[in-house]
Short mmCIF file of C-alpha atoms in Angstrom, two decimals:
data_model
loop_
_atom_site.label_atom_id
_atom_site.label_comp_id
_atom_site.label_asym_id
_atom_site.label_seq_id
_atom_site.Cartn_x
_atom_site.Cartn_y
_atom_site.Cartn_z
CA MET A 256 28.57 -4.49 26.61
CA LEU A 257 26.14 -5.57 28.50
CA LEU A 258 22.67 -5.97 25.91
CA ARG A 259 19.62 -3.72 27.06
CA THR A 260 16.56 -3.58 25.74
CA ARG A 261 16.81 0.33 25.22
CA TYR A 262 19.79 0.24 23.53
CA LEU A 263 19.12 -2.30 21.67
CA ALA A 264 16.54 -0.16 20.21
CA ARG A 265 17.90 3.24 20.09
CA GLU A 266 20.94 1.37 17.78
CA LEU A 267 17.22 0.49 15.83
CA VAL A 268 15.57 3.84 15.48
CA ARG A 269 19.80 5.65 15.04
CA PHE A 270 19.92 3.53 11.93
CA PHE A 271 16.48 4.15 10.45
CA VAL A 272 17.18 8.00 11.19
CA PHE A 273 20.27 7.67 9.21
CA PHE A 274 18.73 6.20 6.31
CA ILE A 275 15.27 7.74 5.74
CA GLY A 276 17.53 10.68 5.99
CA VAL A 277 20.24 9.52 3.15
CA THR A 278 17.03 8.65 1.40
CA ALA A 279 15.80 11.94 1.37
CA PHE A 280 19.00 14.20 0.38
CA MET A 281 18.67 11.58 -2.03
CA LEU A 282 15.71 12.33 -3.51
CA LEU A 283 16.30 16.04 -2.87
CA VAL A 284 19.08 16.23 -5.65
CA MET A 285 17.23 13.59 -7.84
CA GLN A 286 13.99 16.27 -7.70
CA VAL A 287 17.00 19.90 -7.95
CA PHE A 288 18.50 17.32 -11.61
CA TRP A 289 15.15 17.29 -12.76
CA SER A 290 13.29 19.95 -12.47
CA LEU A 291 16.87 22.50 -13.17
CA SER A 292 15.18 23.15 -16.91
CA GLU A 293 12.16 25.07 -14.06
CA THR A 294 13.94 26.08 -11.32
CA VAL A 295 15.57 28.14 -13.84
CA ARG A 296 12.70 29.82 -16.19
CA GLY A 297 10.67 30.26 -13.19
CA ASN A 298 12.83 30.90 -10.49
CA LYS A 299 11.15 29.45 -7.94
CA PHE A 300 12.37 25.65 -6.83
CA PRO A 301 8.58 23.17 -6.80
CA TRP A 302 8.74 22.28 -3.25
CA ARG A 303 4.97 20.82 -3.67
CA ASP A 304 5.81 17.97 -6.33
CA PHE A 305 9.29 17.58 -4.19
CA PHE A 306 7.19 16.53 -0.73
CA ILE A 307 4.88 14.49 -2.31
CA TYR A 308 7.15 12.60 -4.28
CA LEU A 309 9.59 12.67 -0.94
CA HIS A 310 6.01 11.58 1.28
CA SER A 311 5.21 8.28 -2.04
CA ASN A 312 8.68 7.10 -2.40
CA ILE A 313 9.64 6.98 0.86
CA LEU A 314 6.74 5.17 2.13
CA LEU A 315 7.73 2.71 -0.67
CA VAL A 316 11.75 2.24 0.33
CA THR A 317 10.70 1.81 4.25
CA PRO A 318 10.74 -1.95 4.26
CA ALA A 319 13.87 -1.75 3.36
CA ILE A 320 15.33 0.88 5.06
CA THR A 321 13.72 -0.73 7.72
CA LEU A 322 14.93 -4.95 7.03
CA VAL A 323 18.88 -2.56 6.77
CA SER A 324 18.35 -1.43 10.61
CA VAL A 325 18.07 -4.36 11.42
CA PHE A 326 21.16 -6.51 9.75
CA PHE A 327 23.24 -3.08 11.07
CA VAL A 328 22.29 -4.03 14.46
CA ILE A 329 22.12 -7.83 13.86
CA SER A 330 25.83 -7.32 13.13
CA GLU A 331 27.33 -5.85 16.04
CA LEU A 332 25.60 -8.34 18.29
CA GLY A 333 27.61 -10.67 16.60
CA ARG A 334 30.54 -8.88 16.84
CA PHE A 335 30.75 -8.11 19.97
CA SER A 336 29.54 -11.86 21.30
CA GLU A 337 26.47 -10.02 23.17
CA LEU A 338 23.91 -12.94 22.65
CA GLU A 339 26.52 -15.33 24.15
CA ILE A 340 26.59 -12.99 27.09
CA LEU A 341 22.95 -13.26 27.05
CA GLN A 342 22.91 -16.79 27.52
CA ILE A 343 25.59 -16.95 30.01
CA LYS A 344 23.08 -14.39 32.08
CA GLY A 345 20.51 -16.74 31.53
CA ILE A 346 18.50 -14.48 29.42
CA ASN A 347 16.79 -15.79 25.98
CA PRO A 348 18.24 -14.39 23.10
CA ALA A 349 14.30 -14.08 21.57
CA ARG A 350 13.81 -11.71 23.74
CA VAL A 351 15.93 -9.79 21.39
CA LEU A 352 13.82 -10.87 18.36
CA GLY A 353 10.88 -9.96 20.58
CA VAL A 354 12.53 -5.96 20.33
CA PHE A 355 12.77 -6.20 16.25
CA PHE A 356 9.55 -7.36 15.71
CA SER A 357 8.88 -4.71 18.37
CA PHE A 358 9.96 -2.04 16.24
CA GLY A 359 8.37 -3.19 13.00
CA LEU A 360 4.97 -2.95 14.28
CA VAL A 361 5.67 0.14 15.13
CA VAL A 362 7.49 1.39 12.21
CA SER A 363 4.49 -0.06 10.13
CA ALA A 364 1.78 1.77 11.97
CA LEU A 365 3.20 5.18 10.97
CA GLY A 366 3.79 4.01 7.75
CA PHE A 367 -0.07 3.83 7.92
CA VAL A 368 -0.49 6.83 9.01
CA ALA A 369 1.75 8.20 7.49
CA GLY A 370 0.29 7.12 4.61
CA SER A 371 -3.41 7.93 5.52
CA PHE A 372 -1.94 11.89 5.35
CA PRO A 373 -0.36 12.59 2.02
CA PRO A 374 0.81 16.19 2.07
CA TYR A 375 -1.14 18.52 -0.55
CA PRO A 376 -4.04 15.91 -0.45
CA GLU A 377 -6.34 17.85 -2.66
CA TYR A 378 -3.64 18.90 -5.01
CA ARG A 379 -3.38 16.36 -8.25
CA LEU A 380 -0.62 15.16 -10.42
CA SER A 381 -2.64 15.06 -13.58
CA SER A 382 -5.66 16.86 -14.37
CA PRO A 383 -7.24 18.94 -11.98
CA ARG A 384 -10.20 17.53 -12.55
CA ALA A 385 -11.79 14.26 -14.21
CA ASP A 386 -14.33 16.07 -17.11
CA ALA A 387 -16.20 13.24 -18.47
CA VAL A 388 -18.08 10.40 -16.33
CA SER A 389 -18.62 7.45 -16.51
CA ILE A 390 -20.67 5.29 -14.37
CA ILE A 391 -21.10 1.90 -15.44
CA SER A 392 -22.94 -0.93 -12.85
CA PRO A 393 -25.98 -3.97 -13.50
CA ARG A 394 -28.54 -0.99 -11.70
CA LEU A 395 -27.28 2.25 -13.28
CA THR A 396 -25.28 3.87 -16.00
CA VAL A 397 -24.03 7.94 -16.04
CA TRP A 398 -22.48 9.09 -18.36
CA ALA A 399 -21.43 12.99 -18.57
CA GLU A 400 -19.66 14.48 -21.36
CA LYS A 401 -18.71 17.45 -19.22
CA THR A 402 -17.96 18.39 -15.08
CA LEU A 403 -19.28 21.92 -14.43
CA SER A 404 -19.13 21.09 -11.07
CA ASP A 405 -19.27 19.58 -7.26
CA THR A 406 -23.39 18.51 -8.29
CA CYS A 407 -23.23 19.54 -11.97
CA LEU A 408 -22.89 17.43 -15.13
CA ALA A 409 -23.59 18.49 -19.02
CA ASN A 410 -24.58 17.25 -21.58
CA VAL A 411 -26.35 13.80 -19.16
CA LEU A 412 -27.72 10.01 -19.76
CA ILE A 413 -28.78 8.14 -16.86
CA ILE A 414 -30.56 4.90 -17.07
CA LEU A 415 -32.26 2.75 -14.67
CA ARG A 416 -32.47 -0.73 -14.69
CA ASP A 417 -35.78 -2.49 -13.15
CA GLY A 418 -35.61 -5.92 -14.83
CA ASP A 419 -36.80 -6.63 -18.25
CA LYS A 420 -37.23 -2.65 -18.10
CA SER A 421 -35.16 0.71 -18.14
CA SER A 422 -36.15 4.19 -18.42
CA VAL A 423 -33.56 7.00 -20.25
CA TYR A 424 -33.12 9.90 -19.72
CA GLN A 425 -31.24 12.53 -20.92
CA ALA A 426 -30.91 15.54 -20.75
CA GLU A 427 -28.04 19.25 -20.79
CA ARG A 428 -27.90 19.41 -16.97
CA ALA A 429 -27.61 16.69 -14.80
CA TYR A 430 -27.67 18.51 -10.98
CA PHE A 431 -27.64 16.61 -7.67
CA SER A 432 -30.14 16.97 -4.72
CA SER A 433 -29.71 15.23 -1.19
CA ASP A 434 -32.23 12.34 -2.37
CA GLY A 435 -30.89 11.79 -5.90
CA LEU A 436 -31.03 14.36 -9.74
CA ILE A 437 -32.73 16.42 -11.09
CA LEU A 438 -32.30 17.19 -14.88
CA THR A 439 -33.50 19.51 -17.12
CA ASN A 440 -33.84 19.94 -21.20
CA GLY A 441 -34.28 16.58 -21.89
CA THR A 442 -36.30 13.65 -22.93
CA PHE A 443 -36.99 10.42 -21.56
CA ARG A 444 -37.86 7.11 -22.42
CA VAL A 445 -39.09 3.80 -21.11
CA VAL A 446 -37.45 0.83 -22.86
CA GLY A 447 -38.71 -2.99 -21.89
CA GLU A 448 -40.43 -5.81 -24.51
CA GLY A 449 -43.81 -4.69 -25.84
CA ILE A 450 -43.60 -0.74 -24.07
CA ASN A 451 -41.12 2.24 -25.88
CA LYS A 452 -42.41 5.36 -24.73
CA GLN A 453 -40.86 8.77 -24.54
CA LYS A 454 -41.63 12.85 -23.18
CA GLU A 455 -40.13 15.82 -23.16
CA PHE A 456 -39.63 17.92 -19.96
CA ALA A 457 -37.94 20.68 -18.85
CA SER A 458 -37.39 19.80 -15.91
CA GLU A 459 -37.04 16.78 -14.07
CA ARG A 460 -36.81 15.07 -10.60
CA ILE A 461 -35.74 11.10 -10.50
CA GLN A 462 -34.81 8.96 -7.87
CA ALA A 463 -31.62 7.69 -8.51
CA PRO A 464 -30.28 5.57 -6.23
CA LEU A 465 -26.48 7.18 -5.81
CA ASP A 466 -25.07 9.80 -3.39
CA PRO A 467 -24.10 12.47 -4.99
CA LYS A 468 -20.64 13.14 -3.19
CA SER A 469 -19.93 9.61 -3.43
CA VAL A 470 -19.55 9.42 -7.17
CA TYR A 471 -18.19 12.98 -7.35
CA GLU A 472 -15.02 11.25 -5.58
CA TYR A 473 -15.51 8.37 -7.64
CA VAL A 474 -14.98 9.69 -10.69
CA SER A 475 -12.12 12.37 -10.14
CA VAL A 476 -10.09 11.30 -6.48
CA GLN A 477 -6.65 9.41 -7.05
CA MET A 478 -7.49 6.78 -4.58
CA ASP A 479 -3.25 6.28 -4.39
CA ARG A 480 -3.48 9.12 -2.75
CA VAL A 481 -6.60 9.13 0.04
CA SER A 482 -6.58 7.87 3.86
CA TYR A 483 -7.81 4.47 4.35
CA PHE A 484 -10.49 5.16 5.70
CA ARG A 485 -12.11 7.41 3.75
CA LEU A 486 -11.41 5.43 0.54
CA ARG A 487 -13.29 2.38 2.62
CA SER A 488 -16.25 4.31 3.58
CA LEU A 489 -15.90 5.35 -0.66
CA LEU A 490 -15.51 2.36 -1.74
CA CYS A 491 -18.48 1.22 -0.23
CA ALA A 492 -21.13 3.73 -0.81
CA ILE A 493 -20.14 2.83 -4.80
CA LYS A 494 -20.92 -0.32 -4.10
CA ARG A 495 -24.72 -0.38 -2.78
CA ILE A 496 -26.09 1.35 -6.27
CA GLY A 497 -24.09 -2.19 -7.96
CA ILE A 498 -20.44 -0.70 -8.93
CA PHE A 499 -18.31 -3.00 -8.08
CA SER A 500 -14.07 -2.60 -8.85
CA LYS A 501 -10.85 -5.56 -7.72
CA LYS A 502 -8.48 -3.35 -8.99
CA GLN A 503 -9.75 -0.24 -6.41
CA TRP A 504 -10.59 -2.83 -3.50
CA ILE A 505 -6.92 -4.08 -4.16
CA ILE A 506 -5.81 -1.14 -3.74
CA LEU A 507 -7.92 -0.35 -0.71
CA TYR A 508 -6.11 -3.33 0.65
CA GLN A 509 -2.78 -2.04 -0.08
CA LYS A 510 -2.98 0.73 2.23
CA LEU A 511 -2.92 -2.26 4.95
CA SER A 512 -0.60 -4.75 3.35
CA TYR A 513 1.97 -2.10 2.82
CA PRO A 514 2.89 -0.84 5.90
CA LEU A 515 2.47 -4.43 6.59
CA LEU A 516 5.80 -5.15 5.28
CA ASN A 517 7.90 -3.06 7.86
CA PHE A 518 7.08 -5.80 10.28
CA PHE A 519 6.89 -9.07 8.29
CA ILE A 520 10.95 -8.12 6.34
CA ILE A 521 12.00 -8.88 9.43
CA PHE A 522 11.83 -12.25 8.89
CA LEU A 523 14.55 -12.31 6.56
CA SER A 524 17.04 -12.04 9.08
CA LEU A 525 15.83 -14.35 11.01
CA PRO A 526 19.10 -16.93 9.94
CA PHE A 527 21.62 -14.00 9.92
CA PHE A 528 20.03 -13.65 13.87
CA TYR A 529 20.62 -17.28 14.71
CA ALA A 530 24.13 -17.56 13.15
CA ARG A 531 25.24 -15.69 15.00
CA LYS A 532 28.16 -13.88 13.06
CA GLY A 533 29.33 -10.02 12.59
CA LEU A 534 28.11 -9.04 8.67
CA SER A 535 30.34 -6.50 6.47
CA ARG A 536 28.62 -3.64 5.36
CA PHE A 537 29.10 -4.94 2.06
CA LYS A 538 27.46 -7.86 2.44
CA ILE A 539 24.39 -6.04 4.57
CA PHE A 540 24.08 -3.32 1.38
CA SER A 541 24.49 -6.68 -0.45
CA MET A 542 21.32 -9.06 1.61
CA THR A 543 19.41 -5.87 1.77
CA LEU A 544 19.40 -4.87 -1.95
CA GLY A 545 18.96 -9.06 -3.01
CA PHE A 546 15.89 -9.42 -0.64
CA SER A 547 13.98 -5.63 -1.12
CA LEU A 548 14.06 -6.67 -4.59
CA VAL A 549 12.83 -10.26 -4.25
CA VAL A 550 10.22 -8.98 -1.22
CA TYR A 551 8.35 -5.75 -3.79
CA PHE A 552 8.81 -8.41 -7.00
CA ALA A 553 6.25 -10.73 -5.12
CA TYR A 554 4.10 -7.98 -3.68
CA ALA A 555 4.38 -6.62 -7.36
CA ALA A 556 3.30 -10.47 -9.16
CA GLY A 557 0.64 -10.53 -6.12
CA ILE A 558 -1.24 -7.72 -7.07
CA ALA A 559 -1.23 -8.08 -10.95
CA MET A 560 -2.37 -11.66 -10.92
CA GLY A 561 -4.98 -10.70 -7.89
CA GLU A 562 -6.31 -8.08 -10.60
CA ASN A 563 -6.72 -11.11 -13.25
CA ASP A 564 -8.11 -13.62 -11.19
CA TYR A 565 -5.35 -16.22 -10.98
CA ILE A 566 -5.46 -15.96 -7.19
CA PRO A 567 -8.28 -15.07 -5.42
CA TRP A 568 -8.23 -11.19 -5.43
CA ARG A 569 -8.44 -10.87 -1.16
CA ALA A 570 -5.30 -12.64 -0.60
CA ALA A 571 -3.34 -10.70 -3.83
CA PRO A 572 -1.78 -8.18 -1.40
CA TRP A 573 -0.80 -10.13 0.99
CA THR A 574 1.29 -13.17 -1.67
CA ALA A 575 4.45 -11.47 -0.65
CA HIS A 576 3.56 -11.84 2.99
CA PHE A 577 2.88 -15.37 2.76
CA LEU A 578 6.09 -16.02 0.89
CA ILE A 579 8.28 -14.37 3.88
CA VAL A 580 7.23 -16.24 6.32
CA ALA A 581 7.33 -20.01 4.70
CA ALA A 582 10.16 -19.00 3.41
CA THR A 583 12.00 -18.52 6.32
CA LEU A 584 10.83 -20.85 8.64
CA GLY A 585 11.60 -23.70 6.22
CA TYR A 586 15.15 -22.29 5.18
CA LEU A 587 15.16 -22.78 9.29
CA LEU A 588 12.92 -26.37 9.69
CA THR A 589 15.72 -27.54 7.25
CA MET A 590 18.61 -26.06 8.55
CA ARG A 591 17.50 -27.73 12.22
CA LYS A 592 16.50 -30.89 10.53
CA SER A 593 20.22 -31.26 8.81
CA SER A 594 21.92 -30.37 12.16
CA ILE A 595 20.02 -33.08 13.64
CA ILE A 596 20.59 -35.56 11.09
CA HIS A 597 24.48 -34.80 11.35
CA PRO A 598 25.77 -34.57 14.80
CA VAL A 599 28.19 -33.11 15.64
CA GLN A 600 30.96 -35.92 16.41
CA LYS A 601 32.29 -35.09 19.29
CA GLU A 602 35.64 -37.68 20.91
CA ASN A 603 35.57 -39.60 24.53
CA HIS A 604 38.53 -39.48 25.55
CA PHE A 605 37.80 -41.61 28.36
CA ASN A 606 36.69 -44.99 26.65
CA LYS A 607 39.80 -44.70 24.53
CA ASN A 608 42.72 -47.81 23.84
CA PRO A 609 45.66 -47.84 25.95
#
């Protein structure tokens, strides 16, 4: 059957949707077993937890599902010799690769959008709120024993630094305002070289270089469950008061790099595409499992090395992508050179001696 782009795209989508459905069903079965006792005791299935874990786990395994879908289509092409038919018709088989990589880009975009809109975004999987607050930067330190509301902290210690001089505030309450903080029932000290002043106050307004909403979000939000744009805005606001965490910025870049694995993982199928042979289902699933585990390990290793300064932290989320492309292109170049160095010898029937 003559290969058409529409047919190829339809087959990719068909396999992808099928494996997404199988994965969702398996997760549902596992959730039933995990929450069996809770369901029996409360006569209610925890659908909220199921949808939260389903969302995160589907996004986690999507690169593997993308790869296995491409492998199945490649197997169909090899089994029915459709690439050879294209060459006979004068059509470059590289157009097929364009369909594969376009599919990877579409899945990457959908993964990015899905990651930006998690179900129940305000629901915390651990504690319902952050009680203690601890923010330390070269310019500002904010510590509070308890969070009473989005704009009120209890038993607060605030230190503002200006060169060698530090202004230290201790108060029972701290209320965030649009341009700073209002402290009640506390003490104020100025500490520095030859300076040691102290006074008590019932109410004191200080101009602290911080945004109250950003500070509260910074200490309470689950950063893996907010959108890329919201997290970037939050980290930029916090950075302006001197707070910088490589780990949190790596989490931000992961929201871009991980969905793009759906595009880059297709490079691993190129050697099998050029081999133009049908693949058995056992071989497809075995290769998908093996390649996916290697890719996930490389991705996790890159993140860990970036957090521990073994590699630049900005490059850490992209380590697996670089290794995928380098390994695939290196393998293809090696195979091409081998075919040039050792060409197939053909027998010349016209120069034979009688």
